[in-house]
PDB file of N, CA, C and O in Angstrom:
ATOM      1  N   MET A   1     -15.522  -0.288  -1.565  1.00 50.00           N
ATOM      2  CA  MET A   1     -14.253  -0.508  -0.883  1.00 50.00           C
ATOM      3  C   MET A   1     -13.618  -1.787  -1.413  1.00 50.00           C
ATOM      4  O   MET A   1     -14.231  -2.836  -1.449  1.00 50.00           O
ATOM      5  N   SER A   2     -12.380  -1.683  -1.804  1.00 49.00           N
ATOM      6  CA  SER A   2     -11.643  -2.832  -2.313  1.00 49.00           C
ATOM      7  C   SER A   2     -11.216  -3.722  -1.151  1.00 49.00           C
ATOM      8  O   SER A   2     -10.710  -3.241  -0.148  1.00 49.00           O
ATOM      9  N   ARG A   3     -11.424  -5.014  -1.275  1.00 72.00           N
ATOM     10  CA  ARG A   3     -11.048  -5.939  -0.208  1.00 72.00           C
ATOM     11  C   ARG A   3      -9.685  -6.564  -0.459  1.00 72.00           C
ATOM     12  O   ARG A   3      -9.141  -7.231   0.392  1.00 72.00           O
ATOM     13  N   LYS A   4      -9.128  -6.372  -1.639  1.00 84.00           N
ATOM     14  CA  LYS A   4      -7.817  -6.928  -1.955  1.00 84.00           C
ATOM     15  C   LYS A   4      -6.732  -5.944  -1.557  1.00 84.00           C
ATOM     16  O   LYS A   4      -6.891  -4.743  -1.694  1.00 84.00           O
ATOM     17  N   LEU A   5      -5.630  -6.460  -1.084  1.00 90.00           N
ATOM     18  CA  LEU A   5      -4.501  -5.627  -0.699  1.00 90.00           C
ATOM     19  C   LEU A   5      -3.534  -5.560  -1.878  1.00 90.00           C
ATOM     20  O   LEU A   5      -2.711  -6.453  -2.076  1.00 90.00           O
ATOM     21  N   VAL A   6      -3.700  -4.529  -2.689  1.00 92.00           N
ATOM     22  CA  VAL A   6      -2.842  -4.322  -3.858  1.00 92.00           C
ATOM     23  C   VAL A   6      -2.368  -2.877  -3.881  1.00 92.00           C
ATOM     24  O   VAL A   6      -2.980  -2.003  -3.285  1.00 92.00           O
ATOM     25  N   ARG A   7      -1.261  -2.655  -4.594  1.00 92.00           N
ATOM     26  CA  ARG A   7      -0.761  -1.292  -4.773  1.00 92.00           C
ATOM     27  C   ARG A   7      -1.457  -0.711  -5.995  1.00 92.00           C
ATOM     28  O   ARG A   7      -1.274  -1.201  -7.105  1.00 92.00           O
ATOM     29  N   PRO A   8      -2.282   0.318  -5.805  1.00 91.00           N
ATOM     30  CA  PRO A   8      -3.060   0.851  -6.927  1.00 91.00           C
ATOM     31  C   PRO A   8      -2.184   1.576  -7.943  1.00 91.00           C
ATOM     32  O   PRO A   8      -1.088   2.030  -7.630  1.00 91.00           O
ATOM     33  N   ARG A   9      -2.702   1.661  -9.136  1.00 88.00           N
ATOM     34  CA  ARG A   9      -1.987   2.350 -10.201  1.00 88.00           C
ATOM     35  C   ARG A   9      -2.105   3.865 -10.051  1.00 88.00           C
ATOM     36  O   ARG A   9      -1.169   4.593 -10.334  1.00 88.00           O
ATOM     37  N   GLN A  10      -3.241   4.331  -9.576  1.00 88.00           N
ATOM     38  CA  GLN A  10      -3.495   5.762  -9.400  1.00 88.00           C
ATOM     39  C   GLN A  10      -3.301   6.146  -7.936  1.00 88.00           C
ATOM     40  O   GLN A  10      -3.593   5.366  -7.045  1.00 88.00           O
ATOM     41  N   GLY A  11      -2.830   7.356  -7.699  1.00 85.00           N
ATOM     42  CA  GLY A  11      -2.720   7.871  -6.346  1.00 85.00           C
ATOM     43  C   GLY A  11      -1.460   7.478  -5.610  1.00 85.00           C
ATOM     44  O   GLY A  11      -1.381   7.613  -4.394  1.00 85.00           O
ATOM     45  N   ARG A  12      -0.468   7.004  -6.323  1.00 86.00           N
ATOM     46  CA  ARG A  12       0.783   6.618  -5.685  1.00 86.00           C
ATOM     47  C   ARG A  12       1.634   7.840  -5.392  1.00 86.00           C
ATOM     48  O   ARG A  12       1.585   8.821  -6.103  1.00 86.00           O
ATOM     49  N   MET A  13       2.427   7.741  -4.343  1.00 89.00           N
ATOM     50  CA  MET A  13       3.441   8.764  -4.070  1.00 89.00           C
ATOM     51  C   MET A  13       4.816   8.157  -4.344  1.00 89.00           C
ATOM     52  O   MET A  13       5.559   8.674  -5.148  1.00 89.00           O
ATOM     53  N   ILE A  14       5.140   7.072  -3.693  1.00 89.00           N
ATOM     54  CA  ILE A  14       6.425   6.405  -3.917  1.00 89.00           C
ATOM     55  C   ILE A  14       6.165   5.031  -4.531  1.00 89.00           C
ATOM     56  O   ILE A  14       6.409   4.819  -5.697  1.00 89.00           O
ATOM     57  N   ALA A  15       5.651   4.115  -3.734  1.00 92.00           N
ATOM     58  CA  ALA A  15       5.420   2.763  -4.232  1.00 92.00           C
ATOM     59  C   ALA A  15       3.951   2.381  -4.231  1.00 92.00           C
ATOM     60  O   ALA A  15       3.580   1.372  -4.802  1.00 92.00           O
ATOM     61  N   GLY A  16       3.122   3.147  -3.578  1.00 93.00           N
ATOM     62  CA  GLY A  16       1.703   2.844  -3.524  1.00 93.00           C
ATOM     63  C   GLY A  16       1.285   2.025  -2.323  1.00 93.00           C
ATOM     64  O   GLY A  16       0.140   1.586  -2.246  1.00 93.00           O
ATOM     65  N   VAL A  17       2.196   1.809  -1.384  1.00 96.00           N
ATOM     66  CA  VAL A  17       1.878   1.000  -0.208  1.00 96.00           C
ATOM     67  C   VAL A  17       0.822   1.695   0.647  1.00 96.00           C
ATOM     68  O   VAL A  17      -0.183   1.080   1.024  1.00 96.00           O
ATOM     69  N   CYS A  18       1.025   2.961   0.954  1.00 95.00           N
ATOM     70  CA  CYS A  18       0.056   3.692   1.787  1.00 95.00           C
ATOM     71  C   CYS A  18      -1.289   3.812   1.080  1.00 95.00           C
ATOM     72  O   CYS A  18      -2.342   3.665   1.702  1.00 95.00           O
ATOM     73  N   ALA A  19      -1.265   4.054  -0.230  1.00 95.00           N
ATOM     74  CA  ALA A  19      -2.509   4.145  -0.993  1.00 95.00           C
ATOM     75  C   ALA A  19      -3.234   2.805  -1.007  1.00 95.00           C
ATOM     76  O   ALA A  19      -4.460   2.740  -0.908  1.00 95.00           O
ATOM     77  N   GLY A  20      -2.496   1.706  -1.119  1.00 94.00           N
ATOM     78  CA  GLY A  20      -3.100   0.373  -1.096  1.00 94.00           C
ATOM     79  C   GLY A  20      -3.715   0.041   0.250  1.00 94.00           C
ATOM     80  O   GLY A  20      -4.814  -0.516   0.333  1.00 94.00           O
ATOM     81  N   LEU A  21      -3.011   0.389   1.321  1.00 95.00           N
ATOM     82  CA  LEU A  21      -3.562   0.165   2.663  1.00 95.00           C
ATOM     83  C   LEU A  21      -4.805   1.011   2.879  1.00 95.00           C
ATOM     84  O   LEU A  21      -5.783   0.549   3.478  1.00 95.00           O
ATOM     85  N   ALA A  22      -4.778   2.247   2.393  1.00 95.00           N
ATOM     86  CA  ALA A  22      -5.935   3.127   2.544  1.00 95.00           C
ATOM     87  C   ALA A  22      -7.141   2.575   1.798  1.00 95.00           C
ATOM     88  O   ALA A  22      -8.260   2.576   2.321  1.00 95.00           O
ATOM     89  N   GLN A  23      -6.946   2.095   0.585  1.00 92.00           N
ATOM     90  CA  GLN A  23      -8.057   1.496  -0.184  1.00 92.00           C
ATOM     91  C   GLN A  23      -8.602   0.276   0.520  1.00 92.00           C
ATOM     92  O   GLN A  23      -9.808   0.067   0.590  1.00 92.00           O
ATOM     93  N   ARG A  24      -7.721  -0.553   1.041  1.00 93.00           N
ATOM     94  CA  ARG A  24      -8.126  -1.809   1.683  1.00 93.00           C
ATOM     95  C   ARG A  24      -9.010  -1.564   2.904  1.00 93.00           C
ATOM     96  O   ARG A  24      -9.979  -2.266   3.138  1.00 93.00           O
ATOM     97  N   PHE A  25      -8.661  -0.533   3.691  1.00 93.00           N
ATOM     98  CA  PHE A  25      -9.382  -0.283   4.930  1.00 93.00           C
ATOM     99  C   PHE A  25     -10.398   0.851   4.824  1.00 93.00           C
ATOM    100  O   PHE A  25     -11.047   1.179   5.809  1.00 93.00           O
ATOM    101  N   GLY A  26     -10.532   1.447   3.643  1.00 93.00           N
ATOM    102  CA  GLY A  26     -11.519   2.490   3.438  1.00 93.00           C
ATOM    103  C   GLY A  26     -11.158   3.822   4.065  1.00 93.00           C
ATOM    104  O   GLY A  26     -12.033   4.585   4.454  1.00 93.00           O
ATOM    105  N   TRP A  27      -9.866   4.099   4.183  1.00 95.00           N
ATOM    106  CA  TRP A  27      -9.392   5.344   4.757  1.00 95.00           C
ATOM    107  C   TRP A  27      -8.883   6.267   3.662  1.00 95.00           C
ATOM    108  O   TRP A  27      -8.718   5.875   2.516  1.00 95.00           O
ATOM    109  N   SER A  28      -8.559   7.468   4.036  1.00 95.00           N
ATOM    110  CA  SER A  28      -7.930   8.424   3.130  1.00 95.00           C
ATOM    111  C   SER A  28      -6.447   8.084   2.996  1.00 95.00           C
ATOM    112  O   SER A  28      -5.791   7.745   3.990  1.00 95.00           O
ATOM    113  N   ALA A  29      -5.920   8.183   1.776  1.00 94.00           N
ATOM    114  CA  ALA A  29      -4.501   7.911   1.569  1.00 94.00           C
ATOM    115  C   ALA A  29      -3.648   8.930   2.311  1.00 94.00           C
ATOM    116  O   ALA A  29      -2.585   8.588   2.850  1.00 94.00           O
ATOM    117  N   GLY A  30      -4.094  10.166   2.382  1.00 95.00           N
ATOM    118  CA  GLY A  30      -3.364  11.187   3.118  1.00 95.00           C
ATOM    119  C   GLY A  30      -3.263  10.870   4.605  1.00 95.00           C
ATOM    120  O   GLY A  30      -2.235  11.118   5.244  1.00 95.00           O
ATOM    121  N   PHE A  31      -4.329  10.301   5.157  1.00 97.00           N
ATOM    122  CA  PHE A  31      -4.329   9.909   6.566  1.00 97.00           C
ATOM    123  C   PHE A  31      -3.307   8.810   6.828  1.00 97.00           C
ATOM    124  O   PHE A  31      -2.556   8.861   7.805  1.00 97.00           O
ATOM    125  N   VAL A  32      -3.264   7.812   5.950  1.00 96.00           N
ATOM    126  CA  VAL A  32      -2.312   6.707   6.121  1.00 96.00           C
ATOM    127  C   VAL A  32      -0.879   7.219   5.969  1.00 96.00           C
ATOM    128  O   VAL A  32       0.013   6.836   6.729  1.00 96.00           O
ATOM    129  N   ARG A  33      -0.660   8.123   5.019  1.00 96.00           N
ATOM    130  CA  ARG A  33       0.675   8.699   4.841  1.00 96.00           C
ATOM    131  C   ARG A  33       1.089   9.507   6.071  1.00 96.00           C
ATOM    132  O   ARG A  33       2.238   9.443   6.511  1.00 96.00           O
ATOM    133  N   LEU A  34       0.152  10.259   6.628  1.00 97.00           N
ATOM    134  CA  LEU A  34       0.439  11.030   7.834  1.00 97.00           C
ATOM    135  C   LEU A  34       0.772  10.110   9.000  1.00 97.00           C
ATOM    136  O   LEU A  34       1.727  10.365   9.757  1.00 97.00           O
ATOM    137  N   LEU A  35       0.016   9.031   9.157  1.00 96.00           N
ATOM    138  CA  LEU A  35       0.321   8.061  10.214  1.00 96.00           C
ATOM    139  C   LEU A  35       1.713   7.471  10.036  1.00 96.00           C
ATOM    140  O   LEU A  35       2.460   7.296  11.006  1.00 96.00           O
ATOM    141  N   PHE A  36       2.067   7.157   8.797  1.00 96.00           N
ATOM    142  CA  PHE A  36       3.399   6.599   8.546  1.00 96.00           C
ATOM    143  C   PHE A  36       4.486   7.619   8.884  1.00 96.00           C
ATOM    144  O   PHE A  36       5.475   7.285   9.539  1.00 96.00           O
ATOM    145  N   LEU A  37       4.307   8.857   8.461  1.00 96.00           N
ATOM    146  CA  LEU A  37       5.303   9.890   8.765  1.00 96.00           C
ATOM    147  C   LEU A  37       5.439  10.118  10.270  1.00 96.00           C
ATOM    148  O   LEU A  37       6.549  10.273  10.787  1.00 96.00           O
ATOM    149  N   LEU A  38       4.320  10.136  10.974  1.00 96.00           N
ATOM    150  CA  LEU A  38       4.374  10.291  12.429  1.00 96.00           C
ATOM    151  C   LEU A  38       5.036   9.087  13.097  1.00 96.00           C
ATOM    152  O   LEU A  38       5.733   9.225  14.095  1.00 96.00           O
ATOM    153  N   SER A  39       4.833   7.907  12.529  1.00 96.00           N
ATOM    154  CA  SER A  39       5.447   6.712  13.109  1.00 96.00           C
ATOM    155  C   SER A  39       6.968   6.735  12.965  1.00 96.00           C
ATOM    156  O   SER A  39       7.674   6.087  13.731  1.00 96.00           O
ATOM    157  N   LEU A  40       7.470   7.496  11.997  1.00 95.00           N
ATOM    158  CA  LEU A  40       8.918   7.594  11.828  1.00 95.00           C
ATOM    159  C   LEU A  40       9.579   8.323  12.991  1.00 95.00           C
ATOM    160  O   LEU A  40      10.793   8.192  13.192  1.00 95.00           O
ATOM    161  N   LEU A  41       8.801   9.076  13.761  1.00 96.00           N
ATOM    162  CA  LEU A  41       9.342   9.760  14.933  1.00 96.00           C
ATOM    163  C   LEU A  41       9.597   8.793  16.086  1.00 96.00           C
ATOM    164  O   LEU A  41      10.348   9.104  17.001  1.00 96.00           O
ATOM    165  N   LEU A  42       8.966   7.642  16.037  1.00 95.00           N
ATOM    166  CA  LEU A  42       9.128   6.629  17.072  1.00 95.00           C
ATOM    167  C   LEU A  42      10.221   5.643  16.667  1.00 95.00           C
ATOM    168  O   LEU A  42      10.436   5.398  15.481  1.00 95.00           O
ATOM    169  N   PRO A  43      10.908   5.063  17.655  1.00 95.00           N
ATOM    170  CA  PRO A  43      11.888   4.031  17.301  1.00 95.00           C
ATOM    171  C   PRO A  43      11.168   2.779  16.818  1.00 95.00           C
ATOM    172  O   PRO A  43      10.084   2.444  17.293  1.00 95.00           O
ATOM    173  N   GLY A  44      11.744   2.138  15.835  1.00 93.00           N
ATOM    174  CA  GLY A  44      11.130   0.918  15.316  1.00 93.00           C
ATOM    175  C   GLY A  44      11.594   0.589  13.912  1.00 93.00           C
ATOM    176  O   GLY A  44      12.530   1.193  13.386  1.00 93.00           O
ATOM    177  N   THR A  45      10.896  -0.344  13.318  1.00 95.00           N
ATOM    178  CA  THR A  45      11.287  -0.867  12.009  1.00 95.00           C
ATOM    179  C   THR A  45      10.297  -0.468  10.926  1.00 95.00           C
ATOM    180  O   THR A  45      10.018  -1.245  10.014  1.00 95.00           O
ATOM    181  N   GLN A  46       9.772   0.743  10.981  1.00 96.00           N
ATOM    182  CA  GLN A  46       8.740   1.181  10.049  1.00 96.00           C
ATOM    183  C   GLN A  46       9.215   1.125   8.601  1.00 96.00           C
ATOM    184  O   GLN A  46       8.471   0.695   7.720  1.00 96.00           O
ATOM    185  N   VAL A  47      10.426   1.561   8.345  1.00 95.00           N
ATOM    186  CA  VAL A  47      10.933   1.586   6.967  1.00 95.00           C
ATOM    187  C   VAL A  47      11.104   0.165   6.444  1.00 95.00           C
ATOM    188  O   VAL A  47      10.785  -0.120   5.286  1.00 95.00           O
ATOM    189  N   ILE A  48      11.552  -0.744   7.292  1.00 96.00           N
ATOM    190  CA  ILE A  48      11.712  -2.139   6.874  1.00 96.00           C
ATOM    191  C   ILE A  48      10.356  -2.750   6.561  1.00 96.00           C
ATOM    192  O   ILE A  48      10.196  -3.459   5.559  1.00 96.00           O
ATOM    193  N   VAL A  49       9.342  -2.469   7.377  1.00 96.00           N
ATOM    194  CA  VAL A  49       7.990  -2.975   7.126  1.00 96.00           C
ATOM    195  C   VAL A  49       7.459  -2.404   5.810  1.00 96.00           C
ATOM    196  O   VAL A  49       6.852  -3.125   5.010  1.00 96.00           O
ATOM    197  N   TYR A  50       7.705  -1.125   5.555  1.00 96.00           N
ATOM    198  CA  TYR A  50       7.274  -0.500   4.303  1.00 96.00           C
ATOM    199  C   TYR A  50       7.926  -1.207   3.110  1.00 96.00           C
ATOM    200  O   TYR A  50       7.257  -1.516   2.124  1.00 96.00           O
ATOM    201  N   LEU A  51       9.230  -1.464   3.196  1.00 96.00           N
ATOM    202  CA  LEU A  51       9.935  -2.139   2.099  1.00 96.00           C
ATOM    203  C   LEU A  51       9.419  -3.564   1.889  1.00 96.00           C
ATOM    204  O   LEU A  51       9.277  -4.014   0.746  1.00 96.00           O
ATOM    205  N   ILE A  52       9.128  -4.253   2.975  1.00 97.00           N
ATOM    206  CA  ILE A  52       8.588  -5.614   2.856  1.00 97.00           C
ATOM    207  C   ILE A  52       7.211  -5.585   2.195  1.00 97.00           C
ATOM    208  O   ILE A  52       6.919  -6.402   1.313  1.00 97.00           O
ATOM    209  N   LEU A  53       6.364  -4.631   2.591  1.00 96.00           N
ATOM    210  CA  LEU A  53       5.043  -4.510   1.958  1.00 96.00           C
ATOM    211  C   LEU A  53       5.179  -4.146   0.482  1.00 96.00           C
ATOM    212  O   LEU A  53       4.401  -4.615  -0.348  1.00 96.00           O
ATOM    213  N   TRP A  54       6.160  -3.317   0.152  1.00 95.00           N
ATOM    214  CA  TRP A  54       6.401  -2.951  -1.239  1.00 95.00           C
ATOM    215  C   TRP A  54       6.704  -4.196  -2.064  1.00 95.00           C
ATOM    216  O   TRP A  54       6.218  -4.358  -3.187  1.00 95.00           O
ATOM    217  N   ILE A  55       7.463  -5.097  -1.494  1.00 95.00           N
ATOM    218  CA  ILE A  55       7.833  -6.330  -2.204  1.00 95.00           C
ATOM    219  C   ILE A  55       6.661  -7.305  -2.261  1.00 95.00           C
ATOM    220  O   ILE A  55       6.409  -7.923  -3.299  1.00 95.00           O
ATOM    221  N   LEU A  56       5.919  -7.448  -1.167  1.00 94.00           N
ATOM    222  CA  LEU A  56       4.873  -8.465  -1.080  1.00 94.00           C
ATOM    223  C   LEU A  56       3.539  -8.065  -1.706  1.00 94.00           C
ATOM    224  O   LEU A  56       2.811  -8.933  -2.190  1.00 94.00           O
ATOM    225  N   MET A  57       3.213  -6.772  -1.686  1.00 94.00           N
ATOM    226  CA  MET A  57       1.923  -6.335  -2.243  1.00 94.00           C
ATOM    227  C   MET A  57       2.007  -6.314  -3.763  1.00 94.00           C
ATOM    228  O   MET A  57       2.873  -5.639  -4.325  1.00 94.00           O
ATOM    229  N   PRO A  58       1.117  -7.036  -4.441  1.00 92.00           N
ATOM    230  CA  PRO A  58       1.169  -7.030  -5.903  1.00 92.00           C
ATOM    231  C   PRO A  58       0.664  -5.708  -6.477  1.00 92.00           C
ATOM    232  O   PRO A  58      -0.135  -5.006  -5.851  1.00 92.00           O
ATOM    233  N   ASN A  59       1.175  -5.385  -7.651  1.00 91.00           N
ATOM    234  CA  ASN A  59       0.656  -4.242  -8.398  1.00 91.00           C
ATOM    235  C   ASN A  59      -0.779  -4.518  -8.785  1.00 91.00           C
ATOM    236  O   ASN A  59      -1.160  -5.668  -9.020  1.00 91.00           O
ATOM    237  N   GLU A  60      -1.570  -3.496  -8.898  1.00 85.00           N
ATOM    238  CA  GLU A  60      -2.964  -3.658  -9.299  1.00 85.00           C
ATOM    239  C   GLU A  60      -3.059  -4.296 -10.686  1.00 85.00           C
ATOM    240  O   GLU A  60      -3.880  -5.177 -10.915  1.00 85.00           O
ATOM    241  N   ASP A  61      -2.186  -3.903 -11.597  1.00 79.00           N
ATOM    242  CA  ASP A  61      -2.191  -4.464 -12.951  1.00 79.00           C
ATOM    243  C   ASP A  61      -1.904  -5.961 -12.935  1.00 79.00           C
ATOM    244  O   ASP A  61      -2.555  -6.741 -13.605  1.00 79.00           O
ATOM    245  N   ARG A  62      -0.904  -6.353 -12.165  1.00 70.00           N
ATOM    246  CA  ARG A  62      -0.528  -7.767 -12.098  1.00 70.00           C
ATOM    247  C   ARG A  62      -1.637  -8.584 -11.441  1.00 70.00           C
ATOM    248  O   ARG A  62      -1.943  -9.696 -11.855  1.00 70.00           O
ATOM    249  N   HIS A  63      -2.265  -8.014 -10.423  1.00 60.00           N
ATOM    250  CA  HIS A  63      -3.355  -8.717  -9.737  1.00 60.00           C
ATOM    251  C   HIS A  63      -4.541  -8.907 -10.673  1.00 60.00           C
ATOM    252  O   HIS A  63      -5.144  -9.978 -10.724  1.00 60.00           O
ATOM    253  N   LEU A  64      -4.889  -7.872 -11.437  1.00 62.00           N
ATOM    254  CA  LEU A  64      -6.005  -7.982 -12.385  1.00 62.00           C
ATOM    255  C   LEU A  64      -5.720  -8.996 -13.484  1.00 62.00           C
ATOM    256  O   LEU A  64      -6.601  -9.730 -13.899  1.00 62.00           O
ATOM    257  N   ALA A  65      -4.475  -9.035 -13.936  1.00 64.00           N
ATOM    258  CA  ALA A  65      -4.100  -9.981 -14.981  1.00 64.00           C
ATOM    259  C   ALA A  65      -4.182 -11.416 -14.480  1.00 64.00           C
ATOM    260  O   ALA A  65      -4.582 -12.330 -15.205  1.00 64.00           O
ATOM    261  N   SER A  66      -3.824 -11.649 -13.213  1.00 66.00           N
ATOM    262  CA  SER A  66      -3.841 -13.010 -12.680  1.00 66.00           C
ATOM    263  C   SER A  66      -5.262 -13.483 -12.376  1.00 66.00           C
ATOM    264  O   SER A  66      -5.524 -14.676 -12.352  1.00 66.00           O
ATOM    265  N   THR A  67      -6.203 -12.573 -12.144  1.00 65.00           N
ATOM    266  CA  THR A  67      -7.562 -12.994 -11.834  1.00 65.00           C
ATOM    267  C   THR A  67      -8.413 -13.139 -13.089  1.00 65.00           C
ATOM    268  O   THR A  67      -9.523 -13.626 -13.014  1.00 65.00           O
ATOM    269  N   ARG A  68      -7.906 -12.723 -14.241  1.00 61.00           N
ATOM    270  CA  ARG A  68      -8.672 -12.855 -15.483  1.00 61.00           C
ATOM    271  C   ARG A  68      -8.804 -14.289 -15.937  1.00 61.00           C
ATOM    272  O   ARG A  68      -9.772 -14.679 -16.528  1.00 61.00           O
ATOM    273  N   TYR A  69      -7.780 -15.089 -15.678  1.00 55.00           N
ATOM    274  CA  TYR A  69      -7.779 -16.454 -16.224  1.00 55.00           C
ATOM    275  C   TYR A  69      -8.204 -17.439 -15.233  1.00 55.00           C
ATOM    276  O   TYR A  69      -8.222 -17.702 -14.257  1.00 55.00           O
TER     277      TYR A  69
END
């Protein structure tokens, strides 16, 4: 299980946010995507949180490059 919160290169649908969260917590990416879709039925700021995570979560490639040196 990966302990870093990064957007993986493999298994992305849109930006890799759900896949990154799933890797971080050891869940299925499909489960996290389903939770996100169900959360859209509720009032709230889910899309804004998704966009913020998209901006803040580093790409897996960029994270690996920064930890090499």
